[in-house]
Short mmCIF file of C-alpha atoms in Angstrom, two decimals:
data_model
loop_
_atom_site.label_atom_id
_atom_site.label_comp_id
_atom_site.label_asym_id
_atom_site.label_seq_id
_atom_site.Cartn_x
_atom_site.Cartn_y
_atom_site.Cartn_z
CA UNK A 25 20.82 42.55 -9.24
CA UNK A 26 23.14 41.22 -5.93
CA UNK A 27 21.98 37.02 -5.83
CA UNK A 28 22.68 34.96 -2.40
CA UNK A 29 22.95 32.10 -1.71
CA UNK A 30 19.14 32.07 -0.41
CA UNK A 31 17.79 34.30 -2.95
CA UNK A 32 19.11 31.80 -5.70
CA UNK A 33 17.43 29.07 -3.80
CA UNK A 34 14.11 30.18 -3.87
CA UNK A 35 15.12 31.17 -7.85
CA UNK A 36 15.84 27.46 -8.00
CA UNK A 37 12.42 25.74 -8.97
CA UNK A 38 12.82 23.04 -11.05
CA UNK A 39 11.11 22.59 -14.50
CA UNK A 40 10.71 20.33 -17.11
CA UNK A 41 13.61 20.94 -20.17
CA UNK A 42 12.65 20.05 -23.76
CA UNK A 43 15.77 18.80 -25.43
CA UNK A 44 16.83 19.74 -29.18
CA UNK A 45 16.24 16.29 -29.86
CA UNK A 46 12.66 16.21 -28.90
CA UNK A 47 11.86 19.58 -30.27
CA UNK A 48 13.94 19.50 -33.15
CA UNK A 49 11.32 22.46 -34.65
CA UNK A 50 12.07 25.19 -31.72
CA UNK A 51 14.80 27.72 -32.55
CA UNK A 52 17.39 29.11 -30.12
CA UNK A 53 15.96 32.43 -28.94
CA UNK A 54 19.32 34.68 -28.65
CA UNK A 55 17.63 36.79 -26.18
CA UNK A 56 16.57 33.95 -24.03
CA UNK A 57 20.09 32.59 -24.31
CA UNK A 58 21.57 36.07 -23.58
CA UNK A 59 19.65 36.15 -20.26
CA UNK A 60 20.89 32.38 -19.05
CA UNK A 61 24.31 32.99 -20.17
CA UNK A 62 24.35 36.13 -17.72
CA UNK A 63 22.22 33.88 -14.68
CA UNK A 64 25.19 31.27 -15.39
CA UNK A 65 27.83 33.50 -14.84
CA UNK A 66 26.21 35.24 -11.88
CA UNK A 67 25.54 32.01 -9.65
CA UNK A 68 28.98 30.06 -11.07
CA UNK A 69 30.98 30.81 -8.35
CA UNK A 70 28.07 29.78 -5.87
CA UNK A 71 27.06 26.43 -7.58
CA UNK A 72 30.87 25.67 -7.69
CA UNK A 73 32.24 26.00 -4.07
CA UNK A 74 32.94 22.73 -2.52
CA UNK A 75 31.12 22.00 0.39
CA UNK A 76 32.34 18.73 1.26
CA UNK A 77 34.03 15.28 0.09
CA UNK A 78 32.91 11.33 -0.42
CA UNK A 79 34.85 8.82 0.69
CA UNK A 80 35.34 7.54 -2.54
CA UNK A 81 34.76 8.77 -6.31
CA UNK A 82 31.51 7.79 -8.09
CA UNK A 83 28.06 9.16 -7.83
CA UNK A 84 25.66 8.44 -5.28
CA UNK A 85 22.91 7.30 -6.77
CA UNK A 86 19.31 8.38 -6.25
CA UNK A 87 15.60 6.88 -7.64
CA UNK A 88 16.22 6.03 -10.92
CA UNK A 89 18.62 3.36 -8.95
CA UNK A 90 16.13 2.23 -6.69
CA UNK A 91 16.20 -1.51 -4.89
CA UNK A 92 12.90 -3.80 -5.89
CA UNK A 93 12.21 -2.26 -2.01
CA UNK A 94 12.07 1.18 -3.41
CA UNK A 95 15.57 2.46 -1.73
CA UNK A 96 18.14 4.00 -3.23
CA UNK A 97 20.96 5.84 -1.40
CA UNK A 98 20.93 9.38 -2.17
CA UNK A 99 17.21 9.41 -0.29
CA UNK A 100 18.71 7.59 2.37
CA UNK A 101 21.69 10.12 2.33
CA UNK A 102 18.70 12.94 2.82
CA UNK A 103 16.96 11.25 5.69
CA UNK A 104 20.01 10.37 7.84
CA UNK A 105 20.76 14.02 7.37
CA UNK A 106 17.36 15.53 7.71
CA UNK A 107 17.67 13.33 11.63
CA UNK A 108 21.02 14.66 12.35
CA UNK A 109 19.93 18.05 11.45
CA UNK A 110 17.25 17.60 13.79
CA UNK A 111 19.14 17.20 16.52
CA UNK A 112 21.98 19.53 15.77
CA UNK A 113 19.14 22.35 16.49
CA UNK A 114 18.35 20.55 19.67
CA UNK A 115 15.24 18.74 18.61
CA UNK A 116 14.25 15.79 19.90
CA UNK A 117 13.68 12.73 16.91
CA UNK A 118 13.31 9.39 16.67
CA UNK A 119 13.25 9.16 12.85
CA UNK A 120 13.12 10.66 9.69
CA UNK A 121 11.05 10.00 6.31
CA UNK A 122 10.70 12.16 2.85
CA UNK A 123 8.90 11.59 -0.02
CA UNK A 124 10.87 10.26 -2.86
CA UNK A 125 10.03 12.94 -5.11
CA UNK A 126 12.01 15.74 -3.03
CA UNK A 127 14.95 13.82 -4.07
CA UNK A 128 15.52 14.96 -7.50
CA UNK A 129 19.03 13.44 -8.22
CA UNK A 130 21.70 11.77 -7.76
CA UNK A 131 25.05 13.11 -5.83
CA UNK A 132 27.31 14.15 -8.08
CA UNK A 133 31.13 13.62 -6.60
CA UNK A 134 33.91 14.98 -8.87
CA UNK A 135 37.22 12.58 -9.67
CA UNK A 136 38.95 14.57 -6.98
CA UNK A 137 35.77 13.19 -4.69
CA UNK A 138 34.60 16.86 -3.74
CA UNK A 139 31.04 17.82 -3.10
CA UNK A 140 29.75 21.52 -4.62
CA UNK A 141 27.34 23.15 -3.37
CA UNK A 142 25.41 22.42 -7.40
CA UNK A 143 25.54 18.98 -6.29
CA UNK A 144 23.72 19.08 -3.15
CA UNK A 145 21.52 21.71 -4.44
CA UNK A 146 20.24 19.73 -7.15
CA UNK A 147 19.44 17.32 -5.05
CA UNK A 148 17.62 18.80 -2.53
CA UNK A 149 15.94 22.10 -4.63
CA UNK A 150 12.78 22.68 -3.36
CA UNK A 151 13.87 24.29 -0.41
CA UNK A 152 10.74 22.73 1.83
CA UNK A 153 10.52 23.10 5.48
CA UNK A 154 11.49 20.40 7.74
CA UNK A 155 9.16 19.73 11.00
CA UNK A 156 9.71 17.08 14.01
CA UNK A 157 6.22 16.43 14.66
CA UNK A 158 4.46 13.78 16.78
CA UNK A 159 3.60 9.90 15.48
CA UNK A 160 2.39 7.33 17.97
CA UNK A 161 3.59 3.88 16.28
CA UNK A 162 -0.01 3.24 15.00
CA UNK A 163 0.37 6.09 12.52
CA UNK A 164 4.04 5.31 11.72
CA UNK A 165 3.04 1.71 10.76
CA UNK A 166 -0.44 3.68 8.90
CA UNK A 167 2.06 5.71 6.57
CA UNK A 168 4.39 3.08 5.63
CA UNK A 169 1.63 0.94 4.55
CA UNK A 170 0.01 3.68 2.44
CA UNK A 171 3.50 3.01 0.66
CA UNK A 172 2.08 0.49 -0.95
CA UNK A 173 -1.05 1.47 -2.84
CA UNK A 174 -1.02 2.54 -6.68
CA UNK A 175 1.78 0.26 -7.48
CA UNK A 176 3.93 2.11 -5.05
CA UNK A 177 4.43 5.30 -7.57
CA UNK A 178 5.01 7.28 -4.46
CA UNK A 179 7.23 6.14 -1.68
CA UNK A 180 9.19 7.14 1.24
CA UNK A 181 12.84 7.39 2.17
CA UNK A 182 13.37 6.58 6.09
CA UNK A 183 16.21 6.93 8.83
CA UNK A 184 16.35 5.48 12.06
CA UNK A 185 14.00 2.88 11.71
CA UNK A 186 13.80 -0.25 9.47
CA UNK A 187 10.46 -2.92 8.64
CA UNK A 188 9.89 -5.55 7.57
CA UNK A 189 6.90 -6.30 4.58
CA UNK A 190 5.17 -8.68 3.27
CA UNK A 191 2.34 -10.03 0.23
CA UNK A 192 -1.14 -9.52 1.11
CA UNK A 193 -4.33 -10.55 -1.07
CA UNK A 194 -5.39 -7.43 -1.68
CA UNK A 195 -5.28 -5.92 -5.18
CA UNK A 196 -5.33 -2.37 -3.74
CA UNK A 197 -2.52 -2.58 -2.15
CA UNK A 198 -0.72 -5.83 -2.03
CA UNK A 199 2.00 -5.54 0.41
CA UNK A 200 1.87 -4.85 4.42
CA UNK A 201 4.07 -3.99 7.07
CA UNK A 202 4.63 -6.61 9.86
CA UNK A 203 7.11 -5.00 11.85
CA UNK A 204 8.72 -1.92 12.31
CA UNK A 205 12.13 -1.56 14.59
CA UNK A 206 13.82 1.32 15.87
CA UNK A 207 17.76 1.82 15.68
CA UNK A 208 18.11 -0.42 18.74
CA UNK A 209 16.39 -2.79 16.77
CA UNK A 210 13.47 -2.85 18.85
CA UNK A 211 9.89 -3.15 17.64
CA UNK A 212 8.07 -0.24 17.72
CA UNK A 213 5.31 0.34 20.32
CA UNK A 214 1.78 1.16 18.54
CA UNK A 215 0.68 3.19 21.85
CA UNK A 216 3.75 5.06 22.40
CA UNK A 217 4.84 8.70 20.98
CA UNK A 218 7.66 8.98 18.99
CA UNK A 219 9.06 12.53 17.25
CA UNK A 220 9.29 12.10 13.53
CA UNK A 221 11.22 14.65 11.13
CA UNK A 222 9.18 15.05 7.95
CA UNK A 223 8.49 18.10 5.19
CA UNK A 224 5.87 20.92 4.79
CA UNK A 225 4.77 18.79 1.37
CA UNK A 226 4.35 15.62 3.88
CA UNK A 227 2.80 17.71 6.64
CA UNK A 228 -0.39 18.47 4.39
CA UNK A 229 -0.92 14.79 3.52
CA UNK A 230 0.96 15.20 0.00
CA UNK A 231 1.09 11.84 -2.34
CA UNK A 232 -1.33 10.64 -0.75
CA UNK A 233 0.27 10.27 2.67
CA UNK A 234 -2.65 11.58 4.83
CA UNK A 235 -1.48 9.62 8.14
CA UNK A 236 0.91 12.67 8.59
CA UNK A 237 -1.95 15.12 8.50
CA UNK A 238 -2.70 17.06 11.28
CA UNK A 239 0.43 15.57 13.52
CA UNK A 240 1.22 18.03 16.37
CA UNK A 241 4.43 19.85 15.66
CA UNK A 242 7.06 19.87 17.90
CA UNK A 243 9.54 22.53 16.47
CA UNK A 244 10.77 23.50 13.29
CA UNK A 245 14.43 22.51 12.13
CA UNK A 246 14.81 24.84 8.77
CA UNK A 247 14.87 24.10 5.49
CA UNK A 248 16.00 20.62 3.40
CA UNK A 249 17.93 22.48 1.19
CA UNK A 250 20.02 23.60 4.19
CA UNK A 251 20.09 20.54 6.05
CA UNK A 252 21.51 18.28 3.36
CA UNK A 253 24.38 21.02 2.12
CA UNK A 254 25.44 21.42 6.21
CA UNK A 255 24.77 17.76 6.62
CA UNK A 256 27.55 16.94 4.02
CA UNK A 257 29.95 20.05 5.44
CA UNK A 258 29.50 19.20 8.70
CA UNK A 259 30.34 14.91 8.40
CA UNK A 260 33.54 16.08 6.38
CA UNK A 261 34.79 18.52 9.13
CA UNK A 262 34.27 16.09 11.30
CA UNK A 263 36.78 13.80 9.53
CA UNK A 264 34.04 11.31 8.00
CA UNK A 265 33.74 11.66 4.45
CA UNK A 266 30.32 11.17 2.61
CA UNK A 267 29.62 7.47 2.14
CA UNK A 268 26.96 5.03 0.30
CA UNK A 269 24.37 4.54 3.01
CA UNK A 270 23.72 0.24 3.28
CA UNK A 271 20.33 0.09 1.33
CA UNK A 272 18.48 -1.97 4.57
CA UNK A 273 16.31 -0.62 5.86
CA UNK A 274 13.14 -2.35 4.22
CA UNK A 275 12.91 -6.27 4.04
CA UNK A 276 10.70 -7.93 1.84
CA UNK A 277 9.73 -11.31 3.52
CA UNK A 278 7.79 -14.23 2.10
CA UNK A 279 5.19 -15.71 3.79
CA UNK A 280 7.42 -18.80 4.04
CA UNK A 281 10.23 -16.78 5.27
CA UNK A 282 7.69 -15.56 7.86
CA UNK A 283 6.56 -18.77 9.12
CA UNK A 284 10.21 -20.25 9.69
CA UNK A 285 11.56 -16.67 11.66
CA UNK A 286 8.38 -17.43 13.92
CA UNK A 287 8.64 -21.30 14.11
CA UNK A 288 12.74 -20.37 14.89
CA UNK A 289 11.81 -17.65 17.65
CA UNK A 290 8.96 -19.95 19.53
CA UNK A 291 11.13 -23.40 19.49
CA UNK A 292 14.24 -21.08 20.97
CA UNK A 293 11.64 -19.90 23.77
CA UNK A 294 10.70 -22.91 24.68
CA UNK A 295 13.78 -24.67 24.79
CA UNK A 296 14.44 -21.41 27.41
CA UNK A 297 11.64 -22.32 29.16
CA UNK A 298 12.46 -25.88 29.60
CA UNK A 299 16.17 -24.79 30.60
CA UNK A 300 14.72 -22.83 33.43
CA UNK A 301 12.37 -25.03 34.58
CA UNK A 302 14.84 -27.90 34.94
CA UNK A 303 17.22 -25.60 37.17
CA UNK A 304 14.35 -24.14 39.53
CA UNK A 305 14.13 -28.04 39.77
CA UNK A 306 17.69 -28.94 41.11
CA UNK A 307 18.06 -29.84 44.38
CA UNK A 308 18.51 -27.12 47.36
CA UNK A 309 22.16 -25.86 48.10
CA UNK A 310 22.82 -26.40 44.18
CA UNK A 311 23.64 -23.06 42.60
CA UNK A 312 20.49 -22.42 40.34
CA UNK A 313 21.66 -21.75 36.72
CA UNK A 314 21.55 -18.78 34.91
CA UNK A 315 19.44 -19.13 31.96
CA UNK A 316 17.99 -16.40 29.37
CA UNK A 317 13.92 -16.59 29.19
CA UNK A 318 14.40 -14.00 25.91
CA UNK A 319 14.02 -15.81 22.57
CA UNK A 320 17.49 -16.08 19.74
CA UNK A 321 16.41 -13.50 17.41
CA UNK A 322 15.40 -15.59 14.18
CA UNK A 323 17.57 -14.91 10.96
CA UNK A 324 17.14 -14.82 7.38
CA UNK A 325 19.71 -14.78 4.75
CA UNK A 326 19.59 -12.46 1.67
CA UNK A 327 20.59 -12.38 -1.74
CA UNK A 328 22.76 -10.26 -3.23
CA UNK A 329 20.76 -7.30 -4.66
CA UNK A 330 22.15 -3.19 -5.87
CA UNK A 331 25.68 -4.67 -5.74
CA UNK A 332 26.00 -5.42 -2.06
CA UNK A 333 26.96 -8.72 -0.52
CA UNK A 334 24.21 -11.04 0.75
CA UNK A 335 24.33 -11.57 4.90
CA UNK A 336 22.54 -12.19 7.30
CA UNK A 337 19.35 -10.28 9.02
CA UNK A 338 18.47 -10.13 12.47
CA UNK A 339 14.97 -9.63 12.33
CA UNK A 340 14.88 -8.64 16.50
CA UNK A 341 16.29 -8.88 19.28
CA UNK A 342 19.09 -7.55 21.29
CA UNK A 343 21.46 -5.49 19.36
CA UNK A 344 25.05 -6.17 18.91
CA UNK A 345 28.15 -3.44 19.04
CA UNK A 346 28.68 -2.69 15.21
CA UNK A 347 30.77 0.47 13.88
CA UNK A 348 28.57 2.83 12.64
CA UNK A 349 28.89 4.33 8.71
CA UNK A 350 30.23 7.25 9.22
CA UNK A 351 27.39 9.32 7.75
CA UNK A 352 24.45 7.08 8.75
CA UNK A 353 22.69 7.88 11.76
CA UNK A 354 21.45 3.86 12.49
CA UNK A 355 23.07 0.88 14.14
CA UNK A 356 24.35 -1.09 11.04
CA UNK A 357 22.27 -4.01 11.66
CA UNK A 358 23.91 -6.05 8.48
CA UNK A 359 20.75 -6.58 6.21
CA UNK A 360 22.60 -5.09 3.25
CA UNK A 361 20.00 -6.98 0.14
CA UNK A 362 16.74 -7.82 -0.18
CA UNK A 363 14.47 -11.02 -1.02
CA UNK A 364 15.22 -12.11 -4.78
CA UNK A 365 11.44 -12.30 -5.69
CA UNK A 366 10.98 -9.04 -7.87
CA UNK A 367 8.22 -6.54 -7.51
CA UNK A 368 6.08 -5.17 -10.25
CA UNK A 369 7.92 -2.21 -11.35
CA UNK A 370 6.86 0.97 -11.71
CA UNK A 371 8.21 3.76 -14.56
CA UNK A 372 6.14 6.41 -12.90
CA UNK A 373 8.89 7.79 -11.21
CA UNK A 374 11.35 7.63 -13.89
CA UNK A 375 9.16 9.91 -15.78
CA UNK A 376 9.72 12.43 -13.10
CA UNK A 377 12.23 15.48 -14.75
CA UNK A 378 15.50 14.34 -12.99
CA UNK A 379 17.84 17.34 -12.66
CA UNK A 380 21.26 15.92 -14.18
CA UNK A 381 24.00 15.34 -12.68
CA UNK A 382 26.44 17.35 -14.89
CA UNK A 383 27.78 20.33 -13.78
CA UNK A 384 27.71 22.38 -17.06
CA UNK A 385 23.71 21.40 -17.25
CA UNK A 386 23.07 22.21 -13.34
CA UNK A 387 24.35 26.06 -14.40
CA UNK A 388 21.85 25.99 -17.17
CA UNK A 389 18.88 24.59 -14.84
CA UNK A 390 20.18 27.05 -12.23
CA UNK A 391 20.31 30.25 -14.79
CA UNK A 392 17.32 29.25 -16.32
CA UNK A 393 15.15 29.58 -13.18
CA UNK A 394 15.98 33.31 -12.77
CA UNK A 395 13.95 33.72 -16.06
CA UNK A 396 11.03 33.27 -13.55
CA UNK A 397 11.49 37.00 -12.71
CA UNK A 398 10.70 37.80 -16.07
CA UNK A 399 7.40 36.75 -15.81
CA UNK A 400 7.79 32.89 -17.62
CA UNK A 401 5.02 30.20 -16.01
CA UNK A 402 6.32 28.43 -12.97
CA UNK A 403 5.30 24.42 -13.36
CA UNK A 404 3.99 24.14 -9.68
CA UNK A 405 4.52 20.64 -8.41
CA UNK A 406 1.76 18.45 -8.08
CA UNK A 407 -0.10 17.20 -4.74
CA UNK A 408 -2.38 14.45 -4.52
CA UNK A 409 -4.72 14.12 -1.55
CA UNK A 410 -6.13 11.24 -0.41
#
């Protein structure tokens, strides 16, 4: 049997792997272990072709390294990529959100600081369909908030836009979204359209996410699978290696923190105000000043949180010339930690089978799914609707 590179991706469907040590009682099959020796061999060459490079040597690490926000930079590394992909097929989008369980590891980089195609793979192995499909800001705002139900056991990855969140008293779902900006850091209109890149799984209102039911679809960019592995390819032929993505794009405010960015933006617009009334005021022939009726854009300072540097946020307001990352897709708008208050934290999605990030154990996982065509049970993945 001849495998490509697509027929080994369909192959690819994750299951969960009982180790020795928690079945200490099972005993090695050499028939079974015939078959995934020969699978190994086959797809070797294919899980071990570099595809790319990082900037620098270390994994990137996905959701078992998540921020109390629920980030973590291999999703983020998906969603920037899942946008550019987008418009590399000439489709317009605004943004881009997955569901945290499509991301089923983290990045492996070798010492050299090469990418393999394994890597990505494991990654990104589902092989779902990506769709830019139609949000007004309403429904963006609806699915972020649904977020935050269920002790937020399912979550969302986002590019191109960042919110802010807050407490609410509501045991049911205890935080909401206050404000969402776009990467001009601009608030988001509630009326307006905007094209959104999501997944097939997301499409039908999987984990619970039923605000991207039934959006109208405005083309079709391929699969994820594909995306990320030409995403990474693509950045590193263009000279800009793979790099950490800045973990800021959601901002957990206190109420407190809340009440000073509004008490900062209102005193700044009417100090404005009281500038421009005193120059329409001066006498006639004087040269009437210029003065700015559009509010300082109120800052809060954050702690230092997943190893990044506390600075400063900008929570609106016009944006400022900043070098962009080279493999992230949004204005760096310097939030780079989070509110020090913790969240409750979840181990739901720790429990999750996490395909590893060692090479020798990606050719077994890899092998081992072509044992599907010998008629073994496929564990389908599991959808909740709301």
């Amino acid at each position: 049997m001849i495998l490509s590179v697509t027929s080994i991706q369909q192959l690819m469907i994750l299951r969960p792997i009982v180790s020795l040590k928690d079945a200490p009682n099972i005993k090695t099959d050499v028939n079974v272990t015939a078959i995934v020796e020969d699978a190994n061999n086959r797809v070797a060459p294919i899980i071990n072709k570099k595809i790319g490079e990082a900037a620098t040597t270390g994994d990137i690490l996905g959701r078992l390294h998540n921020t109390p926000t629920r980030e973590n930079a291999v999703g983020e590394l998906v969603v920037d990529g899942q946008l550019y992909a987008a418009h590399k097929v000439g489709l317009p989008a605004d943004f881009a959100m997955t569901n945290t369980g499509s991301v089923r590891a983290d990045l492996h980089v070798n010492p050299d600081r090469s990418i393999t195609w394994g890597s990505a793979q494991a990654v990104q192995p589902f092989g779902n369909i990506l769709r830019v499909v139609e949000m007004t800001g309403a429904q963006i705002v609806e699915a972020l908030n649904q977020q935050y139900d269920e002790d937020q056991a399912y979550y969302l990855q986002i590019s191109g836009l960042r919110y802010t969140y807050t407490d609410q008293n509501d045991p049911n779902q205890p935080y909401k979204v206050i404000q969402v900006y776009d990467q001009h850091n601009q608030p988001l209109d509630m009326n307006k359209t905007y094209n959104v890149v999501i997944n097939d799984f997301l499409a039908g209102g999987g984990d619970g996410f039923s605000a991207f039911k039934d959006t109208k679809v405005v083309g079709i960019v391929g699969q994820d699978t594909d995306a990320f592995i030409d995403y990474i390819t693509d950045m590193t032929n263009d000279g800009k290696p793979i790099t950490t993505p800045t973990m800021n794009r959601k901002i957990y405010l206190t109420a407190e923190q809340l009440a000073k960015a509004d008490s900062d933006s209102q005193s700044q617009t009417g100090t404005n105000q009281n500038t421009q009334n005193d120059a329409n005021s001066q006498t006639e022939g004087n040269q009437l000043q210029e003065v700015s009726s559009q509010p300082v854009s109120p800052t809060v300072t954050l702690p230092t949180t997943a190893g990044q540097p506390a600075e400063t946020v900008t929570l609106h307001g016009q944006p400022k010339e900043q070098t962009v990352a080279a493999n992230n897709q949004l204005i760096n708008l310097t939030p780079t930690s989070i509110n020090s208050q913790k969240q409750k934290a979840t181990d739901q999605q720790a429990a999750l089978p996490q395909t590893s990030n060692d090479e020798d154990l990606a050719l077994l996982l890899l092998g081992s799914s072509l044992m599907a065509a010998t008629g073994l049970t496929i564990i389908d993945r599991k959808r909740k609707h709301a």
